[in-house]
CSV table of N, CA, C and O in Angstrom, one decimal:
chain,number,residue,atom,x,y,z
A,271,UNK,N,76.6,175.3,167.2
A,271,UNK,CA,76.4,175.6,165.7
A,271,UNK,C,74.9,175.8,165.5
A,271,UNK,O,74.2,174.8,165.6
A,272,UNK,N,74.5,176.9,165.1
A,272,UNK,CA,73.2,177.0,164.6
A,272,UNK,C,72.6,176.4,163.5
A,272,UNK,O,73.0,175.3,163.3
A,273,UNK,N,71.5,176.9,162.7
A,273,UNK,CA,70.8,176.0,161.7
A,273,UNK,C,71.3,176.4,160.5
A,273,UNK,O,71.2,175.8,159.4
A,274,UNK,N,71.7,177.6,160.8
A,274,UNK,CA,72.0,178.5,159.3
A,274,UNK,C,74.1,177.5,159.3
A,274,UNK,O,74.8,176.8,158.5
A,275,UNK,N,74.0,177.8,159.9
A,275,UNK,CA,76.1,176.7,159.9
A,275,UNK,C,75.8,175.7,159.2
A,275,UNK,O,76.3,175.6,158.1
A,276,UNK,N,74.6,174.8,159.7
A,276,UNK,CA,74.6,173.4,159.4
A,276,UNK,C,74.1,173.7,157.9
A,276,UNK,O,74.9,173.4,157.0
A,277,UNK,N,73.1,174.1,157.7
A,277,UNK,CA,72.2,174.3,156.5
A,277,UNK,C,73.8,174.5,155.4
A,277,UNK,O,74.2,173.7,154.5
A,278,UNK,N,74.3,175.3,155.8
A,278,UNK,CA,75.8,176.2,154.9
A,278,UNK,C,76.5,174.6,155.0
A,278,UNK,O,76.5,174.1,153.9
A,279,UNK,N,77.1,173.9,156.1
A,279,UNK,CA,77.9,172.7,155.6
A,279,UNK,C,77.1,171.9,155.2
A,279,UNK,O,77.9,171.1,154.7
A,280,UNK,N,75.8,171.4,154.9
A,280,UNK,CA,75.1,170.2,154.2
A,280,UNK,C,75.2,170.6,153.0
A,280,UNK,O,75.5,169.8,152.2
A,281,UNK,N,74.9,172.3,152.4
A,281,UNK,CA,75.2,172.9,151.1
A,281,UNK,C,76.1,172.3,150.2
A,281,UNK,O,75.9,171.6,149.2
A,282,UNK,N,77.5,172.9,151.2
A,282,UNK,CA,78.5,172.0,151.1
A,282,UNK,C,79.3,171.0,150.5
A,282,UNK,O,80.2,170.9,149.6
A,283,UNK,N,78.7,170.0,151.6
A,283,UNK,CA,78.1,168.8,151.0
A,283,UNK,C,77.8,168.7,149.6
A,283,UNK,O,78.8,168.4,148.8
A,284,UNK,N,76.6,168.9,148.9
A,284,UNK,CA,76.2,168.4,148.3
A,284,UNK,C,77.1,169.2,146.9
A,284,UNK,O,77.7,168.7,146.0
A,285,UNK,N,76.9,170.2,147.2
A,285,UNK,CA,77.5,171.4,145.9
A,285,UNK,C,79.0,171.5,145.3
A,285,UNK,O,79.5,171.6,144.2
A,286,UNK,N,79.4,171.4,146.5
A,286,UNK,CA,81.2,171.8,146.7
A,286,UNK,C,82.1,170.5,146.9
A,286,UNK,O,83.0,170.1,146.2
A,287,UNK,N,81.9,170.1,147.7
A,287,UNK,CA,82.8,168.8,148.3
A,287,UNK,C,83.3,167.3,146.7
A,287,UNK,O,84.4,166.7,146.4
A,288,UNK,N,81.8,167.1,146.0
A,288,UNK,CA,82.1,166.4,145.2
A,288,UNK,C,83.6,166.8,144.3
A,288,UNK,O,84.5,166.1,143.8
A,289,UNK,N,83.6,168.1,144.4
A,289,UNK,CA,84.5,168.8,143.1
A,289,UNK,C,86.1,169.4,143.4
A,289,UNK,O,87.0,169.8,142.7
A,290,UNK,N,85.7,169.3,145.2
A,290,UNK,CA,87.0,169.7,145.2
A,290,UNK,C,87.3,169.3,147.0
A,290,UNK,O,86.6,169.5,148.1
A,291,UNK,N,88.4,168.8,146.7
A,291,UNK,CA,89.7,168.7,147.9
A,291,UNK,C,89.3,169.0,149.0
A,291,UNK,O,88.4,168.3,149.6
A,292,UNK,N,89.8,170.0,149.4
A,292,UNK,CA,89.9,170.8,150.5
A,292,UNK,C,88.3,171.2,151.0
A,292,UNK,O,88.0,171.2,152.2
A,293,UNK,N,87.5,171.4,150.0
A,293,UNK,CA,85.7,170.8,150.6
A,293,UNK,C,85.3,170.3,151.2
A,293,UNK,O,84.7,170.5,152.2
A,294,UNK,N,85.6,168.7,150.4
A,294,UNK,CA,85.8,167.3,151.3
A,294,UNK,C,86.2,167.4,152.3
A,294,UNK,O,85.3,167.6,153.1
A,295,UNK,N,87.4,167.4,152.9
A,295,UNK,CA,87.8,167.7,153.8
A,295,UNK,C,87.4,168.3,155.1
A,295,UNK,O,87.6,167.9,156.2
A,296,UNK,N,86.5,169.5,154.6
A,296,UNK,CA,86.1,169.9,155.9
A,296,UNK,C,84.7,169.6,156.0
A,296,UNK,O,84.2,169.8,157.1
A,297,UNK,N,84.1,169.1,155.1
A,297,UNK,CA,82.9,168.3,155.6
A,297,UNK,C,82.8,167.4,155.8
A,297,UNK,O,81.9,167.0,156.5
A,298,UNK,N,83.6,166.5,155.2
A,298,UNK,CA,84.2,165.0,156.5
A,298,UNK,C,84.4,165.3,157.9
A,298,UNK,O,83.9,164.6,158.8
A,299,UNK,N,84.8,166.1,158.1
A,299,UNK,CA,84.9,166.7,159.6
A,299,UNK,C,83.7,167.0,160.4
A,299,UNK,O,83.4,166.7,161.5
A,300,UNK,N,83.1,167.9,159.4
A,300,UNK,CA,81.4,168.6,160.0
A,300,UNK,C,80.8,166.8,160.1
A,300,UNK,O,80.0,166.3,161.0
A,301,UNK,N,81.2,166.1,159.1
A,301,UNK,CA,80.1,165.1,159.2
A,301,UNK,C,80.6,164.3,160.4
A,301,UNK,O,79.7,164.3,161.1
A,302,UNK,N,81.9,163.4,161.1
A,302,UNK,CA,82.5,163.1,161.9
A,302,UNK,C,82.3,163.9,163.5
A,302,UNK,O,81.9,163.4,164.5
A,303,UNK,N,82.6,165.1,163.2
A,303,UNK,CA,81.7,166.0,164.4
A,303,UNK,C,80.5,166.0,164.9
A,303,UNK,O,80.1,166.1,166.0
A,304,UNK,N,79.5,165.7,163.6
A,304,UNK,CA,78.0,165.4,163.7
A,304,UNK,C,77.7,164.2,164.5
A,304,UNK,O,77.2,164.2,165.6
A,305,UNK,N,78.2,163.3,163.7
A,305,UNK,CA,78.6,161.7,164.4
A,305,UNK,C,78.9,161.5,165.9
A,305,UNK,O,78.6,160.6,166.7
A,306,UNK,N,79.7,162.8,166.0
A,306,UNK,CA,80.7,162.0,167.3
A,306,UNK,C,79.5,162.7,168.0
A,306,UNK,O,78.9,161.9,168.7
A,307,UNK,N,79.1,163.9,168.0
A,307,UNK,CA,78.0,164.6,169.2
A,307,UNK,C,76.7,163.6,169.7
A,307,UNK,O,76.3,163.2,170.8
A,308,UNK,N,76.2,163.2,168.1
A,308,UNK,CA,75.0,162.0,168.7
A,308,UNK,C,75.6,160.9,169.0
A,308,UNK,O,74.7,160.1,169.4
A,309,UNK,N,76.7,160.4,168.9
A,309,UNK,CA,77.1,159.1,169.7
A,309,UNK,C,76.9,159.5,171.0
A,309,UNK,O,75.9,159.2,171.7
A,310,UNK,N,78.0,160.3,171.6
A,310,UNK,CA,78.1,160.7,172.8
A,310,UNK,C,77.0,160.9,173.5
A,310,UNK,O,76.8,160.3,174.6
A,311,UNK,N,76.2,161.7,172.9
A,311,UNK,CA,74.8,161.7,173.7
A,311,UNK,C,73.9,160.7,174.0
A,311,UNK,O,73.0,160.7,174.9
A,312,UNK,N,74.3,159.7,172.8
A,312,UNK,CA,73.4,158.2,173.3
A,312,UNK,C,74.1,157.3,173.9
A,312,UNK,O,73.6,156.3,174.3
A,313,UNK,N,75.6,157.6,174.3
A,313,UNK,CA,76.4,156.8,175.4
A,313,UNK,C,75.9,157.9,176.7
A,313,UNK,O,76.1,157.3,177.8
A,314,UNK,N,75.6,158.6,176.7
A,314,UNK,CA,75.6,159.4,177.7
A,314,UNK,C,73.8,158.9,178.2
A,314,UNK,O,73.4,159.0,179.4
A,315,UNK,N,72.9,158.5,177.0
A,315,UNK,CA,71.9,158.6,177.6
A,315,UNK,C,71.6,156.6,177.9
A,315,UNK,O,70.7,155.9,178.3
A,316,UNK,N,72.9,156.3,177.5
A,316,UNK,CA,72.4,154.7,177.9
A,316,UNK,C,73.1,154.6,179.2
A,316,UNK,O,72.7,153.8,179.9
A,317,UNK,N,74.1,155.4,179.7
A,317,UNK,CA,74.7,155.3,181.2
A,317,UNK,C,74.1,156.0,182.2
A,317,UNK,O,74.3,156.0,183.4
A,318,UNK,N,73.2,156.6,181.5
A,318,UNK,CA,71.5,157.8,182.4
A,318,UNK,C,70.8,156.6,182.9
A,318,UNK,O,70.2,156.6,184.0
A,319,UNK,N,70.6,155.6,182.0
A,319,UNK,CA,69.3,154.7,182.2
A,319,UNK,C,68.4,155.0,181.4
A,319,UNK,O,67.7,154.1,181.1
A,320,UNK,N,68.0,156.7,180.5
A,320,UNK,CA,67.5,156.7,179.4
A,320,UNK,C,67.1,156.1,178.2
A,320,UNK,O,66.1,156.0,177.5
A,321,UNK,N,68.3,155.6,178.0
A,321,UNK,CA,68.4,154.8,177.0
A,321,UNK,C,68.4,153.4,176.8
A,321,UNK,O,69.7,153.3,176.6
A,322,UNK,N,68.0,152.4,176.6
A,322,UNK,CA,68.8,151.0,176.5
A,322,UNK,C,70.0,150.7,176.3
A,322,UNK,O,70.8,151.2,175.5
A,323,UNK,N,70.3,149.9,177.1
A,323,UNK,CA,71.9,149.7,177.4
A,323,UNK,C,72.2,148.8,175.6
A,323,UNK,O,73.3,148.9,175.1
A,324,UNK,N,70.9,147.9,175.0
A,324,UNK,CA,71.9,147.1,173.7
A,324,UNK,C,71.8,147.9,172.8
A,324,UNK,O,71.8,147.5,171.6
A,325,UNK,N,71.5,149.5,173.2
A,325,UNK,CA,71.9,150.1,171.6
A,325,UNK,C,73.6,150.3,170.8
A,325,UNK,O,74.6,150.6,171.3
A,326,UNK,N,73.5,150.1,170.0
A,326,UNK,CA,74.2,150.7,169.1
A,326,UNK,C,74.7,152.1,168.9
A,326,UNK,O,74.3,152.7,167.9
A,327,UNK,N,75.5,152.6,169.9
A,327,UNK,CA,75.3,153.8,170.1
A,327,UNK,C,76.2,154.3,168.7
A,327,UNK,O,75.9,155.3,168.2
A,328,UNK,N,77.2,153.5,168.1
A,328,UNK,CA,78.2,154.2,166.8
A,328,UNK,C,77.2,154.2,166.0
A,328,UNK,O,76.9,155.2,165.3
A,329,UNK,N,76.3,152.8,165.8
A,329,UNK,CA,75.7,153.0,164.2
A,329,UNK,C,74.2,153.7,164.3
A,329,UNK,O,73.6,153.8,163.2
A,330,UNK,N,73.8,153.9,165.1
A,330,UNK,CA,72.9,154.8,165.6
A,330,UNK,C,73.2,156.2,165.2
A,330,UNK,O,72.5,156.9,164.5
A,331,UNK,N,74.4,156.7,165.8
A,331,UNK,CA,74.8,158.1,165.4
A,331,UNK,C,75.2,158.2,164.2
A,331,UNK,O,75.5,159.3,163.8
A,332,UNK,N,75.3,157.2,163.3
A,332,UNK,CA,75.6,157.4,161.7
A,332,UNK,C,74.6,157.4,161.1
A,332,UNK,O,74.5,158.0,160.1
A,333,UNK,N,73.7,156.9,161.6
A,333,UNK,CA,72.3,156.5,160.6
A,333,UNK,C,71.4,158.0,161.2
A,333,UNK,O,70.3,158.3,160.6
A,334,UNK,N,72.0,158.6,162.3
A,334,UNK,CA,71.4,160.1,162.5
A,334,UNK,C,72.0,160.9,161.7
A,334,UNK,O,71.4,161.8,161.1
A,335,UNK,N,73.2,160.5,161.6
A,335,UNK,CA,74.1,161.9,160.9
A,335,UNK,C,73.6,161.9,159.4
A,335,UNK,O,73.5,163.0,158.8
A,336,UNK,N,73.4,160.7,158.7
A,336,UNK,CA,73.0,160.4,157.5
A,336,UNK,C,71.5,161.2,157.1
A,336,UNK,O,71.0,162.1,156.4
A,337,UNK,N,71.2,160.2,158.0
A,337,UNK,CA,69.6,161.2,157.9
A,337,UNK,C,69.2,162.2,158.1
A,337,UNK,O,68.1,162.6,157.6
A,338,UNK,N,70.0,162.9,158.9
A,338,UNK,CA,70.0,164.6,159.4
A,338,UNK,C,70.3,165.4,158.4
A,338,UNK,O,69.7,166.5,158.3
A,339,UNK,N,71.4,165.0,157.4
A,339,UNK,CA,72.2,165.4,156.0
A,339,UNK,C,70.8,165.5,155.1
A,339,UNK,O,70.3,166.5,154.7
A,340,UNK,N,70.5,164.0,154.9
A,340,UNK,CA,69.6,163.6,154.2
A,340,UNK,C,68.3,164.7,154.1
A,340,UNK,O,67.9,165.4,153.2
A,341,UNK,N,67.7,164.7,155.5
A,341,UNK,CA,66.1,165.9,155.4
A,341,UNK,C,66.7,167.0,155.5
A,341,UNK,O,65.9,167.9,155.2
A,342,UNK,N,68.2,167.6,155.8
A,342,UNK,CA,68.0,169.3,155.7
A,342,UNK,C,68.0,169.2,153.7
A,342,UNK,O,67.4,170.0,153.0
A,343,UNK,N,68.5,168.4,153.3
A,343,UNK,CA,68.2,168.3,151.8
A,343,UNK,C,67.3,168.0,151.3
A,343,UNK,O,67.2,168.2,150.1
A,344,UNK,N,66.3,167.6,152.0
A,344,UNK,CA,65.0,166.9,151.4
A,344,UNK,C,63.8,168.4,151.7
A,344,UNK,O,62.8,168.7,151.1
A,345,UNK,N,64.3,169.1,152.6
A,345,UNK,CA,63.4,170.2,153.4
A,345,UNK,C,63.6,171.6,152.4
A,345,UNK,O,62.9,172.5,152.6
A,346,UNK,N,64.4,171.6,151.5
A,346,UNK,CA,64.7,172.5,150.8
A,346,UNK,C,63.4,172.2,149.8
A,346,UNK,O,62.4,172.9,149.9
A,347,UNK,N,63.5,171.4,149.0
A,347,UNK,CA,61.8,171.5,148.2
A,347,UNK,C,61.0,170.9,148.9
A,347,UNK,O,60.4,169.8,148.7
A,348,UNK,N,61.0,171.7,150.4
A,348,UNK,CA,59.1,172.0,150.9
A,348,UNK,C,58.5,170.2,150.8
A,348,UNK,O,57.7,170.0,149.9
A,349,UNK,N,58.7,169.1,151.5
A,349,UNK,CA,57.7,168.0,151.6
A,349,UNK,C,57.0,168.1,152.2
A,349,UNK,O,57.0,168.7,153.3
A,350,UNK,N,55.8,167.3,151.9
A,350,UNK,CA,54.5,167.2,152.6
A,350,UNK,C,55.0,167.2,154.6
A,350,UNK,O,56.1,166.5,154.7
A,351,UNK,N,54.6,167.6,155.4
A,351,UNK,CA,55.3,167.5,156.8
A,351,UNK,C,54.5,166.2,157.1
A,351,UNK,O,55.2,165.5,157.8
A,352,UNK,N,53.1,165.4,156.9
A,352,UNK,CA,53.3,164.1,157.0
A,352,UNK,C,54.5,163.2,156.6
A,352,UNK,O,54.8,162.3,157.3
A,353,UNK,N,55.3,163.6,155.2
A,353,UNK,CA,56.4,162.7,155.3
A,353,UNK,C,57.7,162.5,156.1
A,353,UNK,O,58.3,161.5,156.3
A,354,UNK,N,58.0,164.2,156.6
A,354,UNK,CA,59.0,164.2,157.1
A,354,UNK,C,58.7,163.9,158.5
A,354,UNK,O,59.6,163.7,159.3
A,355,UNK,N,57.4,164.0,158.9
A,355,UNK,CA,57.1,163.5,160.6
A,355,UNK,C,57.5,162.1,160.6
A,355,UNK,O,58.3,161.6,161.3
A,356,UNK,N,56.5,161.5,159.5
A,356,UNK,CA,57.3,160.0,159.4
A,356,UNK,C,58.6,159.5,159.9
A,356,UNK,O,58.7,158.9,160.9
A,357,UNK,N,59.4,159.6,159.1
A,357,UNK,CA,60.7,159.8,159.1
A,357,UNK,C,61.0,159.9,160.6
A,357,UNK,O,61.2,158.8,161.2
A,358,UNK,N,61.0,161.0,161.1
A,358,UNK,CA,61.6,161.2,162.1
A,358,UNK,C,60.7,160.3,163.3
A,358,UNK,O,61.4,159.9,164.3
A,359,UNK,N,59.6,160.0,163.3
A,359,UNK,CA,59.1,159.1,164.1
A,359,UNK,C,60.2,157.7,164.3
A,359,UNK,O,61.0,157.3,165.2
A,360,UNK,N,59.9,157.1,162.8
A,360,UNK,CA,61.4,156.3,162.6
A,360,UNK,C,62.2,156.2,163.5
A,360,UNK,O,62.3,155.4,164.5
A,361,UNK,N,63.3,157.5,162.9
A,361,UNK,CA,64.3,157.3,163.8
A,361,UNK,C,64.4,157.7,164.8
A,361,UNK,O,65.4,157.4,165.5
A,362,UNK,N,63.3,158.5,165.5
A,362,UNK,CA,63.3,158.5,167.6
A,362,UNK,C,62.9,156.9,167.6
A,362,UNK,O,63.4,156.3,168.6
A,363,UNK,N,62.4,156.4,167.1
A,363,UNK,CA,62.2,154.8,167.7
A,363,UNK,C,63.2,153.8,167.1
A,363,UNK,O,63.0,152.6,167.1
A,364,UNK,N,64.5,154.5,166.7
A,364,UNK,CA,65.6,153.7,166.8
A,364,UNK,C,66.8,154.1,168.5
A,364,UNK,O,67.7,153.7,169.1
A,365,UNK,N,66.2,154.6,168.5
A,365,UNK,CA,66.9,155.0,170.3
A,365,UNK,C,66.0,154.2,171.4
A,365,UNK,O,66.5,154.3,172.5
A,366,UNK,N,64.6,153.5,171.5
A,366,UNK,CA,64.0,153.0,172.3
A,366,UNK,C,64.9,152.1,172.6
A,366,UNK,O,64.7,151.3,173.5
């Protein structure tokens, strides 16, 4: 899924889904898909040895998927890129 898909379901999200049904629906899914890809990959990188074995690999992948939702929304009115570097420093140093 490219950036332009994601950008279109976070839209979504925020525009559509409040108001109607069948919205919901499929961006519960995009978001649950989002979810399931970064879990996997941090089970995948804690049985590599990459990763630490006491992470939290589910609530880790939620608190990506949250946040991922969160800055493609925040990236729309243009923030300072010191804030959003921040941020993302953050949460790479919730995978140490």
């Amino acid at each position: 899924m490219g950036l332009t898909a994601v950008s279109f379901c976070v839209n979504t999200i925020v525009e559509l889904a409040p108001h109607d049904a069948q919205f919901e629906m499929v961006t519960k899914d995009f978001e649950m898909k989002l979810a399931d890809l970064f879990q996997q990959k941090i089970e995948q990188g804690i049985r590599s040895g990459e990763l630490a074995t006491e992470l939290d690999a589910v609530g880790i992948a939620r608190t990506l998927t949250v946040s991922t939702v969160g800055l493609i929304v925040m990236l729309k009115a243009r923030p300072e890129r010191a804030f959003v570097e921040s941020v993302a420093t953050v949460l790479l140093r919730l995978l140490k």
